Amino acid sequence: MSPVEPRPSWGEAVVEGSLDWSFLTRDDLPEVAELCAAIEYIDDPAQHRSLDQMEREFDQPFAHSGYHAVVGRDRGGTIVAYAWNHITPSDETNPHVWMEIGVHPAWRHHKIGLRLVGWSIERARTWYRHILERRPHIGRLWIGCATDEDSRVAADLAMDGTLTPQRWFFDAHRSLDGELPLVVPPPGIELRVFERQYSEAVRMAHNAAFATREGAHFVTAADWDASLSRPDSRPDWSWLALRTADPGAGVVGYAVNSEIRDPHTGWTEGWTERFGVLPEYRGQGIGKALLAASMRSFADRGCALAGIGVDTDRPDAAEDLFMGMGYVLDDRVVLYGAVFDQ
């Protein structure tokens, strides 16, 4: 937001002067979904939005979207831009705000997206200051926005400069036809097929592996158990890395896998859903060994492909790892974020 512009008060929805701005209502959602479809037709993003998703998010009791989202209309009354801050419940210890921004391609030359970035960040901080008055001992505020790396939203975030790139996400796939890589784990490390007795140790290892990444959420025991109980979960296709000298000391790496099946063709892909190595054990080839073992499990079950969803704060190193194992990478999504005291 430009320094000469007044900061919006808690009750104001004005973002800039070229559009007519108002707070989002539930009746606006079908038109916002149409705007998203128009944006996606041009940009072909990795993430897509649907009306059903928006309605569920709007209806969450803690969302208060009427205070945290705005729409901009042209002179004909058509919604051509929007911003939506998705907040965590105000009683959470570590408040987060996820920003969502969209501008119709025909209106991007007005720099509306850049203005929406500024409005969204200030709106999030206004909300934080509001709850800080009632709960002065809560944690610092984290604000983030995930978008395609080459998108206009990413360009606007970079131009604004308040949030910086923190994590990258991309999917990767490889064929299971032909010879598969054989990777032997380093001395002192043993690979084992996942067993339920290790479930809690794997959850703890997962949380430890991602603990230093901004915006990462601690996975609770309930959420972990629910993910392993899904119909597509395949614990018996999953692999763990343990210390041979002391297997009871804990899990040092893991690849928790599932199955993607096309109901019409029967085509299947083995999918690595959670993958990580504890920081002190990285750089030894444990990750490669876990991926190679997973590929063989997939191939033995008749899968055509191996796939993985990657979440990393070191994108170049991650690309080297997965491309070196024969994966073909999809476009990257980048997470911009920052932490605020007020």
Short mmCIF file of C-alpha atoms in Angstrom, two decimals:
data_model
loop_
_atom_site.label_atom_id
_atom_site.label_comp_id
_atom_site.label_asym_id
_atom_site.label_seq_id
_atom_site.Cartn_x
_atom_site.Cartn_y
_atom_site.Cartn_z
CA MET A 1 0.00 0.00 0.00
CA SER A 2 1.33 3.44 -0.90
CA PRO A 3 2.54 5.57 2.07
CA VAL A 4 0.22 8.43 1.05
CA GLU A 5 -2.88 6.25 1.39
CA PRO A 6 -4.64 6.09 4.76
CA ARG A 7 -4.57 2.70 6.46
CA PRO A 8 -8.03 1.12 6.31
CA SER A 9 -9.90 1.04 9.58
CA TRP A 10 -11.52 -2.15 10.85
CA GLY A 11 -14.75 -1.23 9.09
CA GLU A 12 -13.42 -0.15 5.69
CA ALA A 13 -13.19 -2.30 2.58
CA VAL A 14 -11.61 0.21 0.19
CA VAL A 15 -8.44 -1.10 -1.47
CA GLU A 16 -7.84 1.43 -4.27
CA GLY A 17 -9.80 3.84 -6.45
CA SER A 18 -10.44 2.15 -9.80
CA LEU A 19 -13.02 -0.37 -8.52
CA ASP A 20 -16.01 -0.32 -6.19
CA TRP A 21 -14.96 -2.31 -3.11
CA SER A 22 -17.10 -4.09 -0.54
CA PHE A 23 -16.71 -6.89 1.95
CA LEU A 24 -17.35 -10.41 0.67
CA THR A 25 -20.80 -11.90 1.28
CA ARG A 26 -21.93 -15.47 0.79
CA ASP A 27 -24.06 -14.35 -2.16
CA ASP A 28 -20.86 -13.17 -3.88
CA LEU A 29 -19.28 -16.62 -3.88
CA PRO A 30 -20.71 -17.91 -7.21
CA GLU A 31 -19.36 -14.83 -8.98
CA VAL A 32 -15.98 -15.12 -7.24
CA ALA A 33 -15.84 -18.76 -8.38
CA GLU A 34 -16.51 -17.59 -11.95
CA LEU A 35 -13.70 -15.06 -11.62
CA CYS A 36 -11.36 -17.81 -10.41
CA ALA A 37 -12.34 -19.94 -13.41
CA ALA A 38 -11.48 -17.06 -15.76
CA ILE A 39 -8.12 -16.56 -14.05
CA GLU A 40 -7.38 -20.29 -14.18
CA TYR A 41 -8.27 -20.46 -17.88
CA ILE A 42 -5.50 -17.96 -18.63
CA ASP A 43 -2.92 -18.87 -15.97
CA ASP A 44 -3.42 -22.66 -15.62
CA PRO A 45 -2.27 -22.66 -11.98
CA ALA A 46 -1.25 -25.72 -9.98
CA GLN A 47 -4.06 -25.05 -7.49
CA HIS A 48 -7.70 -24.67 -8.49
CA ARG A 49 -10.65 -23.25 -6.57
CA SER A 50 -14.24 -24.44 -6.58
CA LEU A 51 -17.50 -22.98 -5.33
CA ASP A 52 -17.92 -25.90 -2.92
CA GLN A 53 -14.54 -25.15 -1.35
CA MET A 54 -15.36 -21.49 -0.97
CA GLU A 55 -18.73 -22.16 0.62
CA ARG A 56 -17.20 -24.55 3.15
CA GLU A 57 -14.51 -22.03 4.05
CA PHE A 58 -16.95 -19.13 4.28
CA ASP A 59 -19.22 -21.15 6.58
CA GLN A 60 -16.52 -22.06 9.09
CA PRO A 61 -17.62 -20.53 12.42
CA PHE A 62 -14.26 -18.83 13.04
CA ALA A 63 -13.73 -17.52 9.47
CA HIS A 64 -15.63 -14.20 9.76
CA SER A 65 -15.03 -13.68 6.05
CA GLY A 66 -17.24 -10.60 6.08
CA TYR A 67 -14.38 -8.88 7.91
CA HIS A 68 -11.45 -10.56 6.17
CA ALA A 69 -12.33 -10.64 2.47
CA VAL A 70 -13.17 -8.00 -0.13
CA VAL A 71 -14.40 -7.93 -3.72
CA GLY A 72 -13.87 -5.21 -6.31
CA ARG A 73 -16.50 -4.49 -8.97
CA ASP A 74 -16.15 -2.64 -12.25
CA ARG A 75 -18.64 0.03 -13.34
CA GLY A 76 -20.99 -2.65 -14.63
CA GLY A 77 -21.10 -4.32 -11.21
CA THR A 78 -19.03 -7.38 -12.18
CA ILE A 79 -16.54 -8.72 -9.65
CA VAL A 80 -13.09 -8.50 -11.26
CA ALA A 81 -10.84 -8.73 -8.19
CA TYR A 82 -10.90 -10.16 -4.69
CA ALA A 83 -8.76 -10.81 -1.64
CA TRP A 84 -9.56 -13.29 1.11
CA ASN A 85 -7.64 -13.74 4.36
CA HIS A 86 -8.14 -17.22 5.80
CA ILE A 87 -7.57 -16.93 9.54
CA THR A 88 -6.99 -19.54 12.21
CA PRO A 89 -9.37 -19.59 15.20
CA SER A 90 -8.63 -16.57 17.39
CA ASP A 91 -8.04 -18.76 20.45
CA GLU A 92 -5.11 -20.63 18.86
CA THR A 93 -1.71 -20.08 20.44
CA ASN A 94 0.09 -19.34 17.17
CA PRO A 95 -2.20 -17.35 14.85
CA HIS A 96 -1.81 -17.79 11.10
CA VAL A 97 -3.34 -15.94 8.16
CA TRP A 98 -3.31 -17.41 4.66
CA MET A 99 -3.82 -14.79 1.95
CA GLU A 100 -5.72 -15.49 -1.27
CA ILE A 101 -5.72 -12.92 -4.09
CA GLY A 102 -7.16 -12.86 -7.59
CA VAL A 103 -7.47 -10.22 -10.32
CA HIS A 104 -9.06 -10.69 -13.73
CA PRO A 105 -6.32 -10.65 -16.40
CA ALA A 106 -7.97 -7.67 -18.15
CA TRP A 107 -7.52 -5.55 -14.99
CA ARG A 108 -3.98 -6.47 -13.99
CA HIS A 109 -2.39 -3.43 -15.62
CA HIS A 110 -4.02 -1.26 -12.93
CA LYS A 111 -1.69 -2.82 -10.28
CA ILE A 112 -4.75 -3.88 -8.31
CA GLY A 113 -2.98 -7.08 -7.24
CA LEU A 114 -0.18 -5.10 -5.64
CA ARG A 115 -2.73 -3.01 -3.75
CA LEU A 116 -4.52 -6.17 -2.61
CA VAL A 117 -1.26 -7.55 -1.22
CA GLY A 118 -0.84 -4.43 0.91
CA TRP A 119 -4.47 -4.42 2.01
CA SER A 120 -4.39 -8.13 2.94
CA ILE A 121 -1.23 -7.83 5.02
CA GLU A 122 -2.49 -4.78 6.88
CA ARG A 123 -5.87 -6.44 7.39
CA ALA A 124 -4.19 -9.50 8.90
CA ARG A 125 -2.15 -7.33 11.24
CA THR A 126 -5.24 -5.37 12.24
CA TRP A 127 -6.94 -8.65 13.17
CA TYR A 128 -3.87 -9.71 15.16
CA ARG A 129 -3.77 -6.43 17.07
CA HIS A 130 -7.48 -6.90 17.80
CA ILE A 131 -7.03 -10.35 19.37
CA LEU A 132 -3.78 -9.27 21.05
CA GLU A 133 -5.77 -6.81 23.15
CA ARG A 134 -7.70 -9.71 24.67
CA ARG A 135 -4.90 -12.28 24.70
CA PRO A 136 -1.58 -10.44 25.13
CA HIS A 137 0.47 -13.62 25.59
CA ILE A 138 -0.33 -15.37 22.30
CA GLY A 139 2.44 -16.17 19.84
CA ARG A 140 3.60 -14.00 16.98
CA LEU A 141 1.48 -13.68 13.84
CA TRP A 142 2.51 -15.57 10.71
CA ILE A 143 1.12 -14.34 7.36
CA GLY A 144 1.57 -16.36 4.20
CA CYS A 145 0.45 -16.72 0.60
CA ALA A 146 1.02 -19.75 -1.65
CA THR A 147 1.01 -19.17 -5.40
CA ASP A 148 2.58 -20.44 -8.62
CA GLU A 149 6.20 -19.33 -8.78
CA ASP A 150 5.77 -17.55 -12.12
CA SER A 151 2.32 -16.06 -11.40
CA ARG A 152 1.31 -12.41 -11.29
CA VAL A 153 0.48 -12.85 -7.59
CA ALA A 154 4.08 -13.95 -6.96
CA ALA A 155 5.32 -10.90 -8.85
CA ASP A 156 3.09 -8.62 -6.76
CA LEU A 157 4.26 -10.26 -3.52
CA ALA A 158 7.89 -9.80 -4.57
CA MET A 159 7.28 -6.17 -5.54
CA ASP A 160 5.57 -5.44 -2.21
CA GLY A 161 8.48 -7.07 -0.38
CA THR A 162 6.82 -7.52 3.00
CA LEU A 163 6.58 -11.30 2.65
CA THR A 164 9.54 -13.35 1.40
CA PRO A 165 9.81 -16.87 -0.12
CA GLN A 166 9.95 -19.51 2.61
CA ARG A 167 8.93 -22.85 1.11
CA TRP A 168 8.36 -24.41 -2.29
CA PHE A 169 5.89 -27.13 -3.28
CA PHE A 170 5.79 -29.26 -6.41
CA ASP A 171 4.63 -32.68 -7.55
CA ALA A 172 6.99 -35.12 -9.23
CA HIS A 173 6.31 -38.36 -11.13
CA ARG A 174 8.34 -41.13 -12.73
CA SER A 175 7.57 -44.26 -14.71
CA LEU A 176 8.09 -47.63 -13.06
CA ASP A 177 8.81 -49.35 -16.37
CA GLY A 178 12.34 -50.55 -16.89
CA GLU A 179 15.19 -50.69 -14.40
CA LEU A 180 14.59 -49.03 -11.05
CA PRO A 181 17.33 -47.41 -8.96
CA LEU A 182 18.92 -49.53 -6.25
CA VAL A 183 20.18 -47.46 -3.34
CA VAL A 184 21.81 -49.07 -0.32
CA PRO A 185 21.32 -47.16 2.96
CA PRO A 186 24.48 -45.90 4.66
CA PRO A 187 26.25 -47.97 7.34
CA GLY A 188 24.36 -47.99 10.61
CA ILE A 189 20.96 -47.42 8.97
CA GLU A 190 18.39 -50.12 8.23
CA LEU A 191 15.23 -49.83 6.12
CA ARG A 192 12.09 -51.57 7.36
CA VAL A 193 8.55 -51.78 6.10
CA PHE A 194 6.25 -49.56 8.16
CA GLU A 195 4.62 -51.26 11.14
CA ARG A 196 1.94 -49.82 13.40
CA GLN A 197 4.21 -50.12 16.42
CA TYR A 198 6.36 -47.37 14.87
CA SER A 199 3.47 -45.04 14.02
CA GLU A 200 4.00 -42.57 16.87
CA ALA A 201 7.77 -42.53 16.31
CA VAL A 202 7.21 -41.73 12.64
CA ARG A 203 4.82 -38.91 13.53
CA MET A 204 7.38 -37.45 15.91
CA ALA A 205 10.09 -37.75 13.25
CA HIS A 206 7.84 -36.00 10.74
CA ASN A 207 7.18 -33.10 13.09
CA ALA A 208 10.89 -32.84 13.89
CA ALA A 209 11.85 -32.91 10.19
CA PHE A 210 9.53 -29.99 9.43
CA ALA A 211 9.93 -28.08 12.71
CA THR A 212 12.20 -25.38 11.25
CA ARG A 213 9.97 -24.55 8.27
CA GLU A 214 7.93 -21.38 8.60
CA GLY A 215 4.21 -22.00 8.23
CA ALA A 216 4.49 -25.75 8.83
CA HIS A 217 1.79 -27.17 11.09
CA PHE A 218 2.42 -29.67 13.88
CA VAL A 219 0.63 -32.92 13.00
CA THR A 220 -1.45 -34.15 15.92
CA ALA A 221 -1.84 -37.82 16.82
CA ALA A 222 -5.50 -37.69 15.79
CA ASP A 223 -4.73 -36.22 12.36
CA TRP A 224 -1.90 -38.69 11.85
CA ASP A 225 -4.06 -41.71 12.72
CA ALA A 226 -6.83 -40.41 10.46
CA SER A 227 -4.44 -40.14 7.51
CA LEU A 228 -3.22 -43.71 8.01
CA SER A 229 -6.82 -44.97 8.21
CA ARG A 230 -7.91 -43.52 4.86
CA PRO A 231 -8.94 -46.11 2.24
CA ASP A 232 -6.09 -45.06 -0.08
CA SER A 233 -3.40 -45.25 2.63
CA ARG A 234 -0.87 -48.04 2.11
CA PRO A 235 1.21 -48.51 5.29
CA ASP A 236 2.49 -51.84 3.95
CA TRP A 237 4.00 -49.97 0.97
CA SER A 238 5.71 -47.50 3.31
CA TRP A 239 9.29 -47.53 4.57
CA LEU A 240 11.21 -46.40 7.65
CA ALA A 241 14.89 -45.76 8.28
CA LEU A 242 16.13 -46.91 11.69
CA ARG A 243 19.52 -46.99 13.39
CA THR A 244 20.74 -50.60 13.40
CA ALA A 245 22.76 -50.09 16.58
CA ASP A 246 19.69 -48.96 18.49
CA PRO A 247 16.38 -49.51 16.60
CA GLY A 248 14.49 -48.38 19.69
CA ALA A 249 16.15 -44.96 19.57
CA GLY A 250 13.66 -43.71 17.03
CA VAL A 251 12.96 -43.24 13.35
CA VAL A 252 15.48 -41.12 11.43
CA GLY A 253 13.68 -41.14 8.06
CA TYR A 254 10.39 -42.21 6.54
CA ALA A 255 8.37 -42.53 3.34
CA VAL A 256 4.66 -42.92 4.09
CA ASN A 257 2.85 -44.02 0.95
CA SER A 258 -0.64 -44.24 -0.51
CA GLU A 259 -2.29 -45.34 -3.75
CA ILE A 260 -3.95 -43.22 -6.42
CA ARG A 261 -6.31 -45.30 -8.56
CA ASP A 262 -8.35 -44.29 -11.59
CA PRO A 263 -11.77 -45.89 -10.99
CA HIS A 264 -12.50 -46.11 -14.72
CA THR A 265 -9.25 -47.54 -16.08
CA GLY A 266 -7.78 -49.19 -13.00
CA TRP A 267 -4.54 -47.29 -13.61
CA THR A 268 -2.60 -46.77 -10.37
CA GLU A 269 0.18 -44.54 -9.08
CA GLY A 270 2.11 -45.15 -5.90
CA TRP A 271 2.14 -41.84 -4.05
CA THR A 272 4.65 -40.82 -1.39
CA GLU A 273 2.50 -38.70 0.88
CA ARG A 274 4.92 -37.91 3.70
CA PHE A 275 8.68 -38.02 3.24
CA GLY A 276 11.49 -36.73 5.40
CA VAL A 277 14.83 -37.30 7.10
CA LEU A 278 15.86 -35.82 10.43
CA PRO A 279 18.20 -32.84 9.91
CA GLU A 280 21.21 -34.49 11.57
CA TYR A 281 20.94 -37.50 9.22
CA ARG A 282 20.58 -35.65 5.92
CA GLY A 283 23.16 -35.81 3.15
CA GLN A 284 23.90 -39.53 3.69
CA GLY A 285 21.63 -41.01 1.01
CA ILE A 286 18.84 -42.08 3.38
CA GLY A 287 16.21 -40.18 1.40
CA LYS A 288 17.31 -41.80 -1.87
CA ALA A 289 17.18 -45.25 -0.25
CA LEU A 290 13.64 -44.62 1.03
CA LEU A 291 12.47 -43.45 -2.40
CA ALA A 292 14.06 -46.44 -4.14
CA ALA A 293 12.45 -48.88 -1.69
CA SER A 294 9.08 -47.18 -2.23
CA MET A 295 9.41 -47.48 -6.01
CA ARG A 296 9.96 -51.22 -5.70
CA SER A 297 6.92 -51.56 -3.44
CA PHE A 298 4.84 -49.67 -6.01
CA ALA A 299 6.12 -51.77 -8.91
CA ASP A 300 5.50 -55.02 -7.01
CA ARG A 301 1.84 -53.93 -6.58
CA GLY A 302 1.41 -53.21 -10.28
CA CYS A 303 1.58 -49.40 -10.18
CA ALA A 304 2.43 -47.63 -13.43
CA LEU A 305 3.98 -44.56 -11.82
CA ALA A 306 5.64 -43.33 -8.66
CA GLY A 307 4.69 -39.84 -7.49
CA ILE A 308 5.40 -37.50 -4.62
CA GLY A 309 4.28 -34.10 -3.37
CA VAL A 310 7.39 -32.17 -2.33
CA ASP A 311 7.50 -29.54 0.44
CA THR A 312 10.95 -27.98 0.80
CA ASP A 313 12.78 -24.87 1.93
CA ARG A 314 15.73 -25.80 -0.32
CA PRO A 315 14.19 -26.04 -3.80
CA ASP A 316 17.40 -26.49 -5.79
CA ALA A 317 18.63 -29.33 -3.57
CA ALA A 318 15.19 -30.98 -3.70
CA GLU A 319 15.10 -30.77 -7.49
CA ASP A 320 18.55 -32.36 -7.68
CA LEU A 321 17.40 -35.21 -5.41
CA PHE A 322 14.22 -36.07 -7.27
CA MET A 323 15.53 -35.53 -10.79
CA GLY A 324 18.50 -37.71 -9.86
CA MET A 325 16.01 -40.46 -8.96
CA GLY A 326 14.30 -40.17 -12.35
CA TYR A 327 11.32 -38.01 -11.41
CA VAL A 328 9.86 -35.42 -13.79
CA LEU A 329 8.89 -32.25 -11.93
CA ASP A 330 5.70 -30.22 -12.26
CA ASP A 331 5.58 -26.43 -11.92
CA ARG A 332 6.51 -25.10 -8.49
CA VAL A 333 4.29 -23.30 -5.99
CA VAL A 334 6.09 -20.87 -3.70
CA LEU A 335 5.00 -19.91 -0.20
CA TYR A 336 5.68 -16.30 0.73
CA GLY A 337 5.53 -15.55 4.43
CA ALA A 338 6.63 -13.39 7.34
CA VAL A 339 6.20 -13.17 11.11
CA PHE A 340 4.90 -10.08 12.90
CA ASP A 341 4.88 -8.89 16.51
CA GLN A 342 1.92 -6.57 15.94
#
